[in-house]
Amino acid sequence: MKEEYRRILQAVAAIPPGRVASYGQIAARAGLPGRARMVGKVLGYRTEGMKLPWFRVLRADGRIAFEPGSRGFREQTERLRAEGVVVQNGRIRMQEFGLDHDLDRELWGIPD
DNA sequence: AGTATGACATATA
DNA sequence: ATATATGCCATAC
């Protein structure tokens, strides 16, 4: 397997439970800035069977990438809700559940 | 080699 | 909020 794929999978696996990240953020974290599409491609292949929190990856605007109503859409919604992420109309508020928000808390000590 | 197609992103209009 | 327009690049024909 390509080294790039490995780093992408690692970046996805590193998303803490109850939080989400965008494809672009994952790409950047994997050392592949500007290559968000590659993240989707990798998730598309190897999701079946492996313990990867693929459902924590969303579009940059906080929307689920799957077609509303599709199987993937429903499954992602369920899995996110199962760990406390609020999903409404296929949208998640990144300000609340995104990684950057966690960074703000760590840097500024903003209480929950 | 050339074209088309994505679990995308950003910038405009 | 919707709609193009580019940029991106691995895959599949």
Short mmCIF file of C-alpha atoms in Angstrom, two decimals, chain A residues 41-98:
data_model
loop_
_atom_site.label_atom_id
_atom_site.label_comp_id
_atom_site.label_asym_id
_atom_site.label_seq_id
_atom_site.Cartn_x
_atom_site.Cartn_y
_atom_site.Cartn_z
CA LYS A 41 -10.94 7.81 -2.39
CA VAL A 42 -9.09 5.95 0.34
CA LEU A 43 -12.12 5.82 2.60
CA GLY A 44 -14.12 4.48 -0.29
CA TYR A 45 -11.85 1.49 -0.70
CA ARG A 46 -10.96 0.26 2.72
CA THR A 47 -13.89 0.78 4.98
CA GLU A 48 -15.41 -2.65 4.83
CA GLY A 49 -14.37 -4.63 7.83
CA MET A 50 -11.71 -2.46 9.28
CA LYS A 51 -12.03 -0.52 12.46
CA LEU A 52 -11.78 2.93 11.01
CA PRO A 53 -13.92 5.88 12.18
CA TRP A 54 -14.70 6.91 8.61
CA PHE A 55 -17.99 8.42 9.78
CA ARG A 56 -16.13 11.22 11.56
CA VAL A 57 -15.10 12.71 8.22
CA LEU A 58 -17.33 15.37 6.67
CA ARG A 59 -17.23 18.07 4.05
CA ALA A 60 -15.66 21.38 4.96
CA ASP A 61 -19.07 22.99 5.43
CA GLY A 62 -20.12 20.32 7.92
CA ARG A 63 -22.39 18.37 5.61
CA ILE A 64 -22.29 14.62 5.18
CA ALA A 65 -20.77 13.77 1.83
CA PHE A 66 -23.28 11.09 0.88
CA GLU A 67 -26.51 11.66 -0.95
CA PRO A 68 -29.22 12.43 1.62
CA GLY A 69 -31.31 9.33 2.25
CA SER A 70 -28.68 6.96 0.91
CA ARG A 71 -27.47 4.01 2.97
CA GLY A 72 -24.14 5.66 3.71
CA PHE A 73 -25.86 8.84 4.75
CA ARG A 74 -28.08 7.05 7.21
CA GLU A 75 -25.31 4.93 8.64
CA GLN A 76 -23.02 7.91 9.14
CA THR A 77 -25.79 9.84 10.83
CA GLU A 78 -26.50 6.95 13.21
CA ARG A 79 -22.89 6.34 14.10
CA LEU A 80 -22.24 10.00 14.80
CA ARG A 81 -25.32 10.35 16.94
CA ALA A 82 -24.32 7.19 18.78
CA GLU A 83 -21.29 9.04 20.09
CA GLY A 84 -23.05 12.28 20.87
CA VAL A 85 -22.60 14.32 17.72
CA VAL A 86 -25.66 16.35 16.82
CA VAL A 87 -26.71 15.79 13.22
CA GLN A 88 -29.57 17.78 11.73
CA ASN A 89 -30.56 17.58 8.09
CA GLY A 90 -27.24 15.92 7.35
CA ARG A 91 -25.33 18.81 8.85
CA ILE A 92 -22.99 19.06 11.81
CA ARG A 93 -21.91 22.30 13.42
CA MET A 94 -18.15 22.27 13.00
CA GLN A 95 -17.72 25.10 15.50
CA GLU A 96 -19.03 22.72 18.09
CA PHE A 97 -17.67 19.33 17.05
CA GLY A 98 -14.68 20.14 14.84
#
